[in-house]
Amino acid sequence: MRLSLDSFRAGLQPGTVYRVAFSGGLDSTVLLDLMQELRFLIPFELQAVHVHHGLLAEADGWSRHCAEVAGKYGIVLDTLRVDACPRPGESPEGAARTARYRAFEALLNPGDILLTAQHLDDQAETLLLQLMRGAGLPGLAAMPAVAPFGRGMLHRPLLRFSRREILEYARNKGLTWIEDPSNRDERYDRNFIRRRIMPQLATRWPAIAANLARSAGHCAEAAGLLDKQADTLAAAATPADDPASLDVIAVRALPPDEQRLLLRRWIKKRGLRAPSAKLLERIRWEILESSGEHAPAIAWADGDVRRYRQRLYLVPPATDFAPSWTSDWTGETLLRLPGGDSLVASLESGPGIDPARWRDGTITVRYRRQGDRIEPAGRLGHRELKKLFQEAGLPPWERNRQPIVCIDGRIAAIGGSRWLASEFAGPREQLNVVVHWDQTAVAGNGHRLS
């Protein structure tokens, strides 16, 4: 298929706001040029995003080049600086990719479409890489053309076109781009496959890239069907009173292959990478199948799987946390907590803090201290927080991280508005202040106080 404005437009995901991931290399330069041409034909908002990894001496020059190209087009360029240093056991390419996509994800607004410039040859190389790593169907499915991403969508509109077709377009348009010297370094697996393996395969099978990409599509279709099956299994094993957990008894009743299918999907839907097959088997035996009342746990780089009271929990990697942390809060703006969580307050119908007490008091936020007690709204008598948490079945690792909102030094609400103190609770027939504890700063359907 020849790359032209018409053939490109035919496969573009419809949208009103596009952000092009622009490295300044050949592929993203062509992608940005195509989008620039297209916006003269159909109306949409176009921006470019450049990630400065800071890993090579040329990085500053690449940023300047990208700014010049975007300026020539009259396009706004966001330059994002990231920390791309690899963690123990992580490859440099993997660390850079993770840092890059986290930066992209944070930038997207609801409805935005992030465009990246992977093409047909990239897809084929990815499939070979995954085969060399012994990947399962999700890995062999390689890269989808369209996928949910953060608050928006990720779209790869060049996946149907080869590297040769992209180069031909760039030369015909007289485009200029930068060459990353690391792309010639064959110590990196992808470069080795691109420079050594694929040319050899193409001498015998000229359509190798297209054929491998087609196989990736077949794997993606099969993986999608398995995901649907896993979602059905997960729905049957998810307790109604705790949708973040899995019922151990229900999962244990499944055959081993369905247990593995369910666990992988459950972990993936929580935004974490699945552990290795070996570690997944340990989770099955040591968490699911082990007996006793103790709380077993298995950790890997992306998180922990733990069991508590016959429920299975997925705990993200530990973040910096200071139990002695405290902060003043106006109650009118979002408050960031240690580790990235946040609190936000809104006026809503139903149970909550009396707005008059909220407005007239001094608000502070902290974590649990020894001897903390409240009289829960709707109940008689004070309770130690330890007893309150035990009664609610709150897992031990979550108890010290419950944010506590105080008014004039006295506890008003715990865990957002999960527990309210009776002395601060407002009448149910009025709008009350509800505190939401979240990582996405969503305040529900109420009215913001700000």
PDB file of C-alpha atoms in Angstrom, residues 234-235 237-247 266 269-270 311-314 418:
ATOM      1  CA  ALA A 234     -13.474 -12.538  37.254  1.00  0.00           C
ATOM      2  CA  ALA A 235     -17.078 -11.345  37.527  1.00  0.00           C
ATOM      3  CA  ALA A 237     -15.129 -14.456  41.596  1.00  0.00           C
ATOM      4  CA  THR A 238     -15.440 -10.770  42.582  1.00  0.00           C
ATOM      5  CA  PRO A 239     -17.171 -10.135  45.926  1.00  0.00           C
ATOM      6  CA  ALA A 240     -20.027  -7.649  45.701  1.00  0.00           C
ATOM      7  CA  ASP A 241     -18.858  -5.863  48.847  1.00  0.00           C
ATOM      8  CA  ASP A 242     -15.213  -5.543  47.746  1.00  0.00           C
ATOM      9  CA  PRO A 243     -14.796  -5.244  43.946  1.00  0.00           C
ATOM     10  CA  ALA A 244     -11.037  -4.652  44.270  1.00  0.00           C
ATOM     11  CA  SER A 245     -10.497  -8.199  45.566  1.00  0.00           C
ATOM     12  CA  LEU A 246     -11.071 -11.775  44.427  1.00  0.00           C
ATOM     13  CA  ASP A 247     -12.784 -14.498  46.438  1.00  0.00           C
ATOM     14  CA  TRP A 266      -7.003  -9.309  36.967  1.00  0.00           C
ATOM     15  CA  LYS A 269      -6.826  -4.595  34.494  1.00  0.00           C
ATOM     16  CA  ARG A 270      -5.352  -3.083  37.643  1.00  0.00           C
ATOM     17  CA  ARG A 311      -9.786 -12.518  49.745  1.00  0.00           C
ATOM     18  CA  LEU A 312      -7.040 -11.938  47.209  1.00  0.00           C
ATOM     19  CA  TYR A 313      -5.628  -8.401  46.932  1.00  0.00           C
ATOM     20  CA  LEU A 314      -3.263  -6.714  44.501  1.00  0.00           C
ATOM     21  CA  ARG A 418     -15.869   5.920  54.531  1.00  0.00           C
TER      22      ARG A 418
END
